[in-house]
Tab-separated table of C-alpha atoms and ligand atoms in Angstrom:
chain	number	residue	atom	x	y	z
A	897	MET	CA	117.073	89.366	148.278
A	898	SER	CA	119.434	91.990	149.613
A	899	GLY	CA	118.524	91.602	153.359
A	900	LYS	CA	117.556	95.159	153.163
A	901	LYS	CA	114.087	96.206	154.043
A	902	ALA	CA	111.694	99.398	153.622
A	903	THR	CA	109.276	100.144	156.371
A	904	LEU	CA	105.924	101.605	155.308
A	905	THR	CA	103.906	103.476	158.089
A	906	ILE	CA	100.326	103.851	157.456
A	907	ASP	CA	97.777	105.132	160.046
A	908	GLY	CA	100.125	104.291	162.814
A	909	GLN	CA	100.819	100.667	161.568
A	910	SER	CA	104.173	99.685	160.009
A	911	ILE	CA	104.735	97.223	157.281
A	912	ASP	CA	108.204	95.765	156.645
A	913	LEU	CA	108.797	95.371	152.914
A	914	PRO	CA	111.735	93.158	151.632
A	915	VAL	CA	114.160	94.994	149.309
A	916	SER	CA	115.862	93.077	146.377
A	917	SER	CA	119.047	94.074	144.546
A	918	GLY	CA	119.773	92.983	140.898
A	919	THR	CA	123.147	92.795	139.238
A	920	MET	CA	122.540	96.291	137.814
A	921	GLY	CA	120.022	99.157	138.164
A	922	PRO	CA	117.806	100.132	141.108
A	923	ASP	CA	116.942	98.036	143.928
A	924	VAL	CA	113.211	96.852	144.189
A	925	ILE	CA	110.827	97.072	147.066
A	926	ASP	CA	108.647	93.900	147.123
A	927	VAL	CA	105.229	95.376	147.941
A	928	LYS	CA	102.832	92.317	147.879
A	929	ASP	CA	102.482	92.319	151.667
A	930	VAL	CA	100.576	95.737	151.461
A	931	LEU	CA	97.550	93.637	150.234
A	932	ALA	CA	97.452	91.703	153.607
A	933	LYS	CA	97.183	95.095	155.232
A	934	GLY	CA	94.325	96.122	152.870
A	935	TYR	CA	96.221	98.313	150.514
A	936	PHE	CA	97.015	98.169	146.722
A	937	THR	CA	100.116	100.152	145.281
A	938	TYR	CA	99.120	102.681	142.676
A	939	ASP	CA	101.344	103.076	139.512
A	940	PRO	CA	99.433	104.185	136.364
A	941	GLY	CA	101.771	103.631	133.364
A	942	PHE	CA	103.976	101.594	135.399
A	943	MET	CA	106.522	104.459	135.808
A	944	ALA	CA	108.063	102.983	138.778
A	945	THR	CA	107.093	99.358	138.646
A	946	ALA	CA	109.317	96.299	137.960
A	947	ALA	CA	106.850	93.805	136.673
A	948	CYS	CA	109.323	90.852	136.646
A	949	GLU	CA	112.746	89.619	137.108
A	950	SER	CA	114.865	89.390	133.883
A	951	LYS	CA	118.374	88.557	132.721
A	952	ILE	CA	118.005	89.464	128.996
A	953	THR	CA	118.261	93.354	128.556
A	954	PHE	CA	119.438	96.161	131.013
A	955	ILE	CA	118.733	99.760	130.215
A	956	ASP	CA	120.303	102.907	132.180
A	957	GLY	CA	118.061	105.695	130.918
A	958	ASP	CA	120.115	108.368	132.695
A	959	LYS	CA	123.326	107.206	131.278
A	960	GLY	CA	122.174	105.949	127.872
A	961	ILE	CA	123.233	102.493	128.238
A	962	LEU	CA	121.659	99.476	126.537
A	963	LEU	CA	123.011	96.004	127.163
A	964	HIS	CA	121.870	92.644	125.763
A	965	ARG	CA	123.075	89.979	128.163
A	966	GLY	CA	125.638	92.396	129.170
A	967	TYR	CA	126.870	93.265	125.737
A	968	PRO	CA	126.615	97.070	124.685
A	969	ILE	CA	124.326	97.634	121.848
A	970	ASP	CA	126.954	99.498	119.955
A	971	GLN	CA	129.353	96.574	120.045
A	972	LEU	CA	126.629	94.219	118.859
A	973	ALA	CA	125.682	96.595	115.987
A	974	GLU	CA	129.267	96.910	114.990
A	975	LYS	CA	130.838	93.467	115.543
A	976	SER	CA	127.919	90.984	115.331
A	977	ASP	CA	124.963	90.240	113.122
A	978	TYR	CA	121.277	89.849	113.888
A	979	LEU	CA	121.218	85.979	114.028
A	980	GLU	CA	124.069	86.101	116.537
A	981	THR	CA	122.141	88.680	118.459
A	982	CYS	CA	119.130	86.298	118.364
A	983	TYR	CA	121.094	83.481	119.678
A	984	LEU	CA	122.611	85.816	122.469
A	985	LEU	CA	118.988	86.780	123.523
A	986	LEU	CA	117.587	83.317	123.283
A	987	ASN	CA	120.494	81.536	125.009
A	988	GLY	CA	122.249	84.033	127.198
A	989	GLU	CA	125.734	83.652	125.473
A	990	LEU	CA	127.111	84.629	122.126
A	991	PRO	CA	127.465	81.666	119.873
A	992	THR	CA	130.862	79.903	119.000
A	993	ALA	CA	131.377	79.556	115.138
A	994	ASP	CA	129.990	75.973	115.188
A	995	GLN	CA	126.973	77.003	117.513
A	996	LYS	CA	126.275	79.868	115.046
A	997	ALA	CA	126.410	77.843	111.967
A	998	ALA	CA	124.023	75.278	113.404
A	999	PHE	CA	121.540	78.053	114.449
A	1000	VAL	CA	121.779	79.810	111.073
A	1001	HIS	CA	121.103	76.409	109.443
A	1002	LYS	CA	118.061	75.573	111.907
A	1003	ILE	CA	116.553	78.995	111.171
A	1004	SER	CA	116.978	78.354	107.378
A	1005	GLN	CA	115.023	75.148	107.656
A	1006	HIS	CA	111.842	77.156	108.758
A	1007	THR	CA	111.837	80.116	106.427
A	1008	MET	CA	108.876	79.022	104.363
A	1009	VAL	CA	105.351	79.242	105.538
A	1010	HIS	CA	102.724	76.682	104.992
A	1011	GLU	CA	101.255	77.243	101.423
A	1012	GLN	CA	97.704	77.378	102.920
A	1013	LEU	CA	98.822	80.509	105.065
A	1014	THR	CA	98.905	82.574	101.669
A	1015	PHE	CA	95.150	82.285	101.456
A	1016	PHE	CA	94.920	84.514	104.585
A	1017	TYR	CA	96.337	87.447	102.742
A	1018	ARG	CA	93.606	87.198	100.054
A	1019	GLY	CA	90.967	88.120	102.617
A	1020	PHE	CA	92.490	91.538	103.054
A	1021	ARG	CA	91.982	94.632	100.864
A	1022	ARG	CA	95.000	95.365	98.850
A	1023	ASP	CA	95.191	98.695	100.674
A	1024	ALA	CA	95.154	97.162	104.236
A	1025	HIS	CA	97.772	98.385	106.588
A	1026	PRO	CA	100.503	95.717	106.548
A	1027	MET	CA	100.413	95.710	110.391
A	1028	ALA	CA	96.769	94.783	110.272
A	1029	ILE	CA	97.938	91.683	108.016
A	1030	MET	CA	100.838	90.975	110.388
A	1031	CYS	CA	98.539	90.818	113.530
A	1032	GLY	CA	96.124	88.538	111.614
A	1033	VAL	CA	98.591	86.151	109.932
A	1034	VAL	CA	100.974	85.661	112.834
A	1035	GLY	CA	98.046	84.963	115.154
A	1036	ALA	CA	96.801	82.458	112.578
A	1037	LEU	CA	100.162	80.510	112.652
A	1038	SER	CA	99.058	78.709	115.864
A	1039	ALA	CA	96.290	77.007	113.401
A	1040	PHE	CA	99.195	75.264	111.675
A	1041	TYR	CA	101.106	73.887	114.624
A	1042	HIS	CA	98.624	71.768	116.660
A	1043	ASP	CA	101.175	68.988	117.116
A	1044	ASN	CA	103.567	71.198	119.303
A	1045	LEU	CA	101.546	73.906	121.159
A	1046	ASP	CA	102.104	72.477	124.544
A	1047	ILE	CA	103.719	75.349	126.270
A	1048	ASN	CA	104.767	73.284	129.113
A	1049	ASN	CA	107.085	71.185	126.686
A	1050	PRO	CA	110.516	72.875	126.406
A	1051	GLU	CA	111.037	71.362	122.957
A	1052	HIS	CA	107.658	72.891	121.833
A	1053	ARG	CA	108.709	76.126	123.231
A	1054	GLN	CA	112.003	76.094	121.435
A	1055	ILE	CA	110.678	75.038	117.975
A	1056	ALA	CA	108.034	77.907	118.282
A	1057	ALA	CA	110.771	80.457	118.833
A	1058	ILE	CA	112.733	79.059	115.880
A	1059	ARG	CA	109.500	78.991	113.483
A	1060	LEU	CA	108.729	82.658	114.595
A	1061	ILE	CA	112.208	84.074	114.015
A	1062	ALA	CA	112.664	82.172	110.753
A	1063	LYS	CA	109.098	82.931	109.261
A	1064	ILE	CA	108.497	86.517	110.407
A	1065	PRO	CA	110.551	88.146	107.616
A	1066	THR	CA	108.771	85.760	105.008
A	1067	ILE	CA	105.321	86.876	106.533
A	1068	ALA	CA	106.513	90.699	106.588
A	1069	ALA	CA	107.713	90.587	102.976
A	1070	MET	CA	104.442	88.908	101.958
A	1071	SER	CA	102.276	91.496	103.593
A	1072	TYR	CA	104.311	94.077	101.390
A	1073	LYS	CA	103.937	92.073	98.170
A	1074	TYR	CA	100.186	91.660	98.708
A	1075	SER	CA	99.911	95.319	99.122
A	1076	ALA	CA	101.936	95.990	96.038
A	1077	GLY	CA	99.927	93.501	93.827
A	1078	GLN	CA	102.972	91.461	93.120
A	1079	PRO	CA	103.561	87.810	93.629
A	1080	PHE	CA	105.007	86.471	96.829
A	1081	VAL	CA	108.774	85.645	96.716
A	1082	TYR	CA	109.942	82.403	98.316
A	1083	PRO	CA	112.879	82.558	100.715
A	1084	ASP	CA	116.280	81.880	99.365
A	1085	ASN	CA	118.308	80.071	101.974
A	1086	LYS	CA	121.577	80.658	100.177
A	1087	LEU	CA	121.184	84.189	101.359
A	1088	GLY	CA	121.728	85.811	104.905
A	1089	TYR	CA	118.840	86.707	106.930
A	1090	ALA	CA	118.604	90.373	106.038
A	1091	ALA	CA	119.690	89.935	102.335
A	1092	ASN	CA	116.871	87.127	102.235
A	1093	PHE	CA	114.258	89.515	103.579
A	1094	LEU	CA	115.330	92.396	100.890
A	1095	LYS	CA	115.028	89.825	98.014
A	1096	MET	CA	111.565	88.522	99.190
A	1097	MET	CA	110.552	92.303	99.508
A	1098	PHE	CA	111.908	93.537	96.075
A	1099	ALA	CA	112.552	90.626	93.842
A	1100	VAL	CA	110.015	89.957	90.813
A	1101	PRO	CA	109.859	87.059	88.612
A	1102	ALA	CA	110.584	89.162	85.570
A	1103	GLU	CA	114.160	89.773	86.297
A	1104	GLU	CA	117.107	88.587	88.314
A	1105	TYR	CA	117.391	90.423	91.700
A	1106	VAL	CA	120.908	91.065	93.151
A	1107	VAL	CA	121.014	92.207	96.842
A	1108	ASN	CA	122.959	95.248	97.548
A	1109	PRO	CA	125.418	94.197	100.293
A	1110	VAL	CA	125.470	97.746	101.799
A	1111	LEU	CA	121.691	97.584	102.082
A	1112	ALA	CA	121.692	94.210	103.540
A	1113	ARG	CA	124.241	95.182	106.246
A	1114	ALA	CA	122.228	98.331	107.007
A	1115	MET	CA	119.065	96.205	107.199
A	1116	ASP	CA	120.713	93.649	109.410
A	1117	ARG	CA	121.945	96.445	111.707
A	1118	ILE	CA	118.491	98.034	111.845
A	1119	PHE	CA	117.274	94.583	112.975
A	1120	ILE	CA	119.774	94.403	115.713
A	1121	LEU	CA	118.935	97.817	117.037
A	1122	HIS	CA	115.256	96.861	117.389
A	1123	ALA	CA	115.840	93.409	118.659
A	1124	ASP	CA	114.890	93.860	122.265
A	1125	HIS	CA	114.331	96.654	124.779
A	1126	GLU	CA	113.492	95.313	128.334
A	1127	GLN	CA	109.868	95.602	129.455
A	1128	ASN	CA	108.583	97.933	126.895
A	1129	ALA	CA	104.829	98.176	126.247
A	1130	SER	CA	104.732	95.353	123.507
A	1131	THR	CA	106.989	93.136	125.524
A	1132	SER	CA	104.954	93.565	128.601
A	1133	THR	CA	101.950	92.774	126.517
A	1134	VAL	CA	103.711	89.427	125.062
A	1135	ARG	CA	104.532	88.498	128.913
A	1136	LEU	CA	101.026	89.318	130.315
A	1137	THR	CA	99.445	87.398	127.320
A	1138	GLY	CA	101.860	84.610	127.949
A	1139	SER	CA	100.990	84.503	131.730
A	1140	THR	CA	97.518	83.143	130.838
A	1141	GLY	CA	98.971	80.172	128.993
A	1142	ALA	CA	98.216	81.438	125.517
A	1143	ASN	CA	100.106	79.965	122.714
A	1144	PRO	CA	103.365	81.733	121.558
A	1145	TYR	CA	101.920	82.691	118.153
A	1146	ALA	CA	98.914	84.440	119.933
A	1147	CYS	CA	101.384	86.216	122.294
A	1148	ILE	CA	103.445	87.497	119.458
A	1149	ALA	CA	100.387	88.679	117.621
A	1150	ALA	CA	99.481	90.549	120.839
A	1151	GLY	CA	102.851	92.149	120.856
A	1152	ILE	CA	102.534	93.156	117.210
A	1153	ALA	CA	99.203	94.722	118.004
A	1154	ALA	CA	100.678	96.725	120.917
A	1155	LEU	CA	103.720	97.742	118.864
A	1156	TRP	CA	101.437	99.423	116.191
A	1157	GLY	CA	100.756	102.431	118.371
A	1158	PRO	CA	102.353	105.748	117.318
A	1159	ALA	CA	103.657	106.311	120.882
A	1160	HIS	CA	105.612	102.992	120.508
A	1161	GLY	CA	106.705	101.124	117.248
A	1162	GLY	CA	104.400	103.290	115.088
A	1163	ALA	CA	106.708	106.334	115.796
A	1164	ASN	CA	109.113	105.475	112.981
A	1165	GLU	CA	106.331	105.867	110.389
A	1166	ALA	CA	104.970	108.919	112.089
A	1167	VAL	CA	108.362	110.594	112.093
A	1168	LEU	CA	108.329	110.630	108.318
A	1169	LYS	CA	104.831	111.861	108.121
A	1170	MET	CA	105.891	114.539	110.630
A	1171	LEU	CA	108.897	115.567	108.539
A	1172	ASP	CA	106.627	115.642	105.545
A	1173	GLU	CA	104.198	117.880	107.341
A	1174	ILE	CA	106.976	120.201	108.576
A	1175	GLY	CA	108.137	120.338	105.015
A	1176	SER	CA	111.092	122.883	105.361
A	1177	VAL	CA	113.442	124.431	107.851
A	1178	GLU	CA	111.314	127.600	107.716
A	1179	ASN	CA	108.534	125.819	109.600
A	1180	LEU	CA	110.646	124.354	112.343
A	1181	ASP	CA	109.716	127.188	114.976
A	1182	LYS	CA	106.100	126.854	114.258
A	1183	PHE	CA	106.145	122.879	114.853
A	1184	LEU	CA	108.358	123.232	117.833
A	1185	ALA	CA	105.711	125.436	119.328
A	1186	LYS	CA	103.038	123.181	118.398
A	1187	ALA	CA	104.988	120.387	120.331
A	1188	LYS	CA	105.191	122.537	123.336
A	1189	ASP	CA	101.509	123.703	123.452
A	1190	LYS	CA	99.692	121.469	125.798
A	1191	ASN	CA	96.362	122.252	123.933
A	1192	ASP	CA	98.011	120.863	120.674
A	1193	PRO	CA	98.037	117.106	120.399
A	1194	PHE	CA	101.151	117.334	118.127
A	1195	LYS	CA	104.304	115.762	119.598
A	1196	LEU	CA	107.819	115.490	118.127
A	1197	MET	CA	107.616	112.069	116.866
A	1198	GLY	CA	111.087	110.072	117.448
A	1199	PHE	CA	111.681	112.310	120.512
A	1200	GLY	CA	111.321	111.473	124.113
A	1201	HIS	CA	111.306	108.258	125.905
A	1202	ARG	CA	109.849	106.595	128.971
A	1203	VAL	CA	113.367	105.452	130.235
A	1204	TYR	CA	116.030	107.249	128.364
A	1205	LYS	CA	116.608	110.849	129.682
A	1206	ASN	CA	119.751	110.906	127.666
A	1207	PHE	CA	120.532	110.026	124.213
A	1208	ASP	CA	119.010	106.676	123.158
A	1209	PRO	CA	122.130	104.727	122.355
A	1210	ARG	CA	120.280	103.090	119.535
A	1211	ALA	CA	119.815	106.468	117.862
A	1212	LYS	CA	123.475	107.285	117.805
A	1213	VAL	CA	124.169	104.025	115.835
A	1214	MET	CA	121.215	104.642	113.697
A	1215	LYS	CA	122.335	108.155	112.700
A	1216	GLN	CA	125.829	106.728	111.956
A	1217	THR	CA	124.186	104.176	109.775
A	1218	CYS	CA	122.080	106.543	108.074
A	1219	ASP	CA	125.165	108.664	107.003
A	1220	GLU	CA	126.952	105.428	105.816
A	1221	VAL	CA	123.898	104.349	103.833
A	1222	LEU	CA	123.184	107.661	102.258
A	1223	ALA	CA	126.914	108.284	101.302
A	1224	ALA	CA	127.166	104.813	99.788
A	1225	LEU	CA	124.056	105.307	97.803
A	1226	GLY	CA	125.006	108.865	96.893
A	1227	ILE	CA	121.654	109.996	98.270
A	1228	ASN	CA	121.230	113.627	99.506
A	1229	ASP	CA	117.900	113.373	101.332
A	1230	PRO	CA	116.468	116.672	102.297
A	1231	GLN	CA	114.480	114.951	105.031
A	1232	LEU	CA	117.765	113.885	106.665
A	1233	GLU	CA	118.874	117.610	106.642
A	1234	LEU	CA	115.507	118.740	108.038
A	1235	ALA	CA	115.619	115.923	110.733
A	1236	MET	CA	119.059	117.115	111.706
A	1237	ARG	CA	118.057	120.715	111.936
A	1238	LEU	CA	114.977	119.733	114.030
A	1239	GLU	CA	117.166	117.692	116.307
A	1240	GLU	CA	119.652	120.717	116.820
A	1241	ALA	CA	116.683	123.155	117.370
A	1242	ALA	CA	115.038	120.807	119.951
A	1243	ARG	CA	118.386	120.199	121.708
A	1244	ASN	CA	118.816	123.805	122.082
A	1245	ASP	CA	115.155	124.538	123.470
A	1246	PRO	CA	114.661	124.738	127.186
A	1247	TYR	CA	111.242	122.870	126.862
A	1248	PHE	CA	113.045	119.654	125.527
A	1249	VAL	CA	116.158	120.239	127.508
A	1250	GLU	CA	114.291	120.539	130.849
A	1251	ARG	CA	112.160	117.486	130.082
A	1252	LYS	CA	115.327	115.514	128.922
A	1253	LEU	CA	113.749	114.741	125.615
A	1254	TYR	CA	116.332	113.354	123.203
A	1255	PRO	CA	115.910	111.518	119.752
A	1256	ASN	CA	114.974	107.883	120.149
A	1257	VAL	CA	115.525	104.759	118.113
A	1258	ASP	CA	112.828	105.844	115.746
A	1259	PHE	CA	114.020	109.419	114.867
A	1260	TYR	CA	116.486	108.555	112.196
A	1261	SER	CA	115.295	104.876	111.335
A	1262	GLY	CA	112.759	105.938	108.760
A	1263	ILE	CA	115.333	108.001	106.669
A	1264	ILE	CA	117.411	104.831	106.289
A	1265	LEU	CA	114.478	102.540	105.752
A	1266	LYS	CA	113.257	104.908	103.007
A	1267	ALA	CA	116.864	104.895	101.443
A	1268	ILE	CA	116.819	101.132	101.312
A	1269	GLY	CA	113.480	101.442	99.389
A	1270	ILE	CA	111.129	100.192	102.184
A	1271	PRO	CA	107.785	101.949	101.866
A	1272	THR	CA	106.628	104.071	104.957
A	1273	SER	CA	103.682	101.755	105.651
A	1274	MET	CA	106.216	98.933	106.234
A	1275	PHE	CA	108.404	100.784	108.804
A	1276	THR	CA	106.586	99.431	111.961
A	1277	VAL	CA	106.439	95.880	110.307
A	1278	ILE	CA	110.315	96.134	110.185
A	1279	PHE	CA	110.153	97.042	114.055
A	1280	ALA	CA	107.936	94.222	114.563
A	1281	LEU	CA	110.110	91.758	112.460
A	1282	ALA	CA	113.127	92.631	114.538
A	1283	ARG	CA	111.424	92.694	117.890
A	1284	THR	CA	110.157	89.075	117.412
A	1285	VAL	CA	113.328	87.649	118.891
A	1286	GLY	CA	113.077	89.966	121.974
A	1287	TRP	CA	109.294	89.165	122.642
A	1288	ILE	CA	109.793	85.336	122.149
A	1289	SER	CA	113.101	85.564	124.494
A	1290	HIS	CA	111.007	87.161	127.295
A	1291	TRP	CA	108.144	84.555	126.699
A	1292	LEU	CA	110.762	81.832	127.029
A	1293	GLU	CA	112.294	83.369	129.965
A	1294	MET	CA	108.766	83.601	131.641
A	1295	HIS	CA	108.129	79.968	130.951
A	1296	SER	CA	111.522	78.688	132.226
A	1297	GLY	CA	110.507	79.144	135.894
A	1298	PRO	CA	107.341	79.643	138.090
A	1299	TYR	CA	104.953	82.591	137.087
A	1300	LYS	CA	101.512	83.701	137.998
A	1301	ILE	CA	98.797	85.061	135.662
A	1302	GLY	CA	99.288	88.847	135.498
A	1303	ARG	CA	96.204	90.606	137.064
A	1304	PRO	CA	96.583	94.221	138.082
A	1305	ARG	CA	93.966	95.710	140.458
A	1306	GLN	CA	92.737	99.378	140.474
A	1307	LEU	CA	91.857	102.359	142.467
A	1308	TYR	CA	87.954	102.415	142.114
A	1309	THR	CA	86.245	105.798	142.012
A	1310	GLY	CA	83.045	104.718	140.484
A	1311	PRO	CA	79.560	104.670	142.198
A	1312	THR	CA	79.240	102.925	145.428
A	1313	GLN	CA	76.806	100.071	145.846
A	1314	ARG	CA	73.135	101.100	144.942
A	1315	ASP	CA	69.781	99.202	144.147
A	1316	LEU	CA	68.423	98.952	140.666
A	1317	VAL	CA	65.115	100.885	139.944
A	1318	PRO	CA	62.833	99.055	137.558
A	1319	LEU	CA	62.545	100.462	134.122
A	1320	ASP	CA	58.904	101.533	134.477
A	1321	LYS	CA	59.888	103.475	137.653
A	1322	ARG	CA	62.909	105.427	136.152
B	414	LIG	C1	109.718	103.226	121.326
B	414	LIG	O1	109.672	101.614	126.078
B	414	LIG	C2	110.296	101.335	125.079
B	414	LIG	O2	111.493	100.943	125.479
B	414	LIG	C3	109.991	101.784	123.711
B	414	LIG	C4	110.995	101.482	122.608
B	414	LIG	C5	111.337	100.130	122.248
B	414	LIG	O3	112.513	99.888	121.789
B	414	LIG	O4	110.463	99.210	122.684
B	414	LIG	O5	112.194	102.210	122.945
B	414	LIG	C6	110.537	102.061	121.264
B	414	LIG	O6	108.482	103.304	121.513
B	414	LIG	C7	110.330	104.565	121.450
B	414	LIG	C8	109.473	105.788	121.587
B	414	LIG	C9	108.729	106.201	120.213
B	414	LIG	N1	107.651	107.108	120.409
B	414	LIG	C10	107.778	108.480	120.058
B	414	LIG	O7	108.889	108.758	119.643
B	414	LIG	C11	106.505	109.211	120.142
B	414	LIG	C12	106.844	110.644	120.864
B	414	LIG	N2	107.300	110.405	122.117
B	414	LIG	C13	106.202	110.631	123.206
B	414	LIG	O8	105.060	110.066	122.923
B	414	LIG	C14	106.797	110.178	124.703
B	414	LIG	O9	107.964	110.703	124.760
B	414	LIG	C15	106.810	108.718	124.942
B	414	LIG	C16	105.686	108.144	124.821
B	414	LIG	C17	107.883	108.184	124.168
B	414	LIG	C18	107.261	108.629	126.408
B	414	LIG	O10	106.169	109.324	127.221
B	414	LIG	P1	106.269	109.309	128.718
B	414	LIG	O11	107.402	108.555	129.337
B	414	LIG	O12	104.836	108.993	129.239
B	414	LIG	O13	106.664	110.854	129.023
B	414	LIG	P2	105.703	111.930	129.177
B	414	LIG	O14	104.675	111.806	128.049
B	414	LIG	O15	105.103	112.048	130.646
B	414	LIG	O16	106.489	113.241	128.830
B	414	LIG	C19	107.116	113.966	129.762
B	414	LIG	C20	106.781	115.421	129.370
B	414	LIG	C21	105.491	115.850	129.093
B	414	LIG	O17	105.279	117.191	129.369
B	414	LIG	P3	104.928	117.821	130.852
B	414	LIG	O18	103.605	117.120	131.275
B	414	LIG	O19	106.057	117.550	131.707
B	414	LIG	O20	104.748	119.193	130.530
B	414	LIG	O21	107.504	115.607	128.067
B	414	LIG	C22	106.495	115.882	127.116
B	414	LIG	C23	105.262	115.627	127.604
B	414	LIG	O22	104.119	116.265	127.105
B	414	LIG	N3	106.829	115.103	125.914
B	414	LIG	C24	106.954	115.605	124.698
B	414	LIG	C25	107.291	114.467	123.900
B	414	LIG	N4	107.704	113.424	124.676
B	414	LIG	C26	107.348	113.761	125.945
B	414	LIG	N5	106.491	116.933	124.199
B	414	LIG	C27	106.576	116.998	122.833
B	414	LIG	N6	107.084	115.907	121.963
B	414	LIG	C28	107.564	114.689	122.363
B	414	LIG	N7	107.906	113.818	121.657
């Protein structure tokens, strides 16, 4: 509480509303007292609503700043790795060498899934979208852990977090293998987190698979860049689901479902489809016109952001990684050239400049994922894999103190009360 207050005057009556300050970012006006005066606040899309207090991630959209527990995303991407970032998000501090070793070992002890879980995959058609499989299989995990689903038990909450972070790469790789008609590959605990995922994705029994360290490092960095992002739509879904007391596996499955939308985590897959549709530089003007046409549903996928009105700091690191990976692999991807020309054209177009629409995390990620060999249908699965730590960190944070069930109200504009006319008289 800052001691500051805001005064709202309606129909001659004043309501004093307390104002709270965080360590960074805008002050917040606590509006719950308007209810006692017979009012709701109204904020569709939560454009100006702080739904909770959190210490995990801070975003300054105007300055293009993203901090995880105070550390800038570019420093984490450059100087740490994904499991270190997971430890930081979960615990609030970067691990010491001993703490990291213990955490990595703990994760490695939970990378396998129950053998019965493999039967869930067989219920899907081989051409099922892997995100559909992820929603189903992750939600089903709760059926395997009846002995520790007491969300009021801190130890149960912690083991659920470890299990989800450890198993989500295995489940994700299995969703790809199933669609490819290839046998599932068990985790190899001798490998690092990202390398293990690549082996589970691409190894086949018929030959030895050696992980390319350049691709493993790029994959790990992509995981870091997608790990958490404050109260985005899927994280808010996890918190809202968690506020009902639902088990953590159900909450993460809800987050996966929310992430799937093309306006959110589905954008990386949509960017590649958009670049395919644009086809060549000659068509850029036509598609930019479509993106600006209010009567045309087409949007520039990978552009714009609810919070960032500046460059998404993750997009900068993603573009650097893109250049490194393509150079290391000797790939000259025409889609990268097209993406760069599209970015340049949009950055010089008043429509995009006035609306502060910049490339976001999804704009370049698909090009790297394609270079690594990840099929387009798996792009959002990669996002969900990496974001699992963010979702579960917010779920843990919510359960670490008092919380209330989330239950928004509405502005009702439907019919006023009326009496029913019996069918034979209508
Ligand atoms: C992610 O929230 C998070 O943190 C999400 C995320 C995370 O890490 O969790 O960062 C991940 O979801 C990134 C965003 C991925 N989505 C896309 O790339 C899809 C394309 N982007 C748009 O759909 C849009 O920009 C959103 C959904 C991302 C943001 O939408 P907002 O905040 O509701 O903004 P808006 O739609 O009100 O846009 C403001 C104006 C509108 O025009 P006007 O009404 O002012 O004339 O900008 C226009 C929009 O039409 N606009 C676009 C556009 N994005 C916004 N016009 C063309 N192309 C676009 N991409």
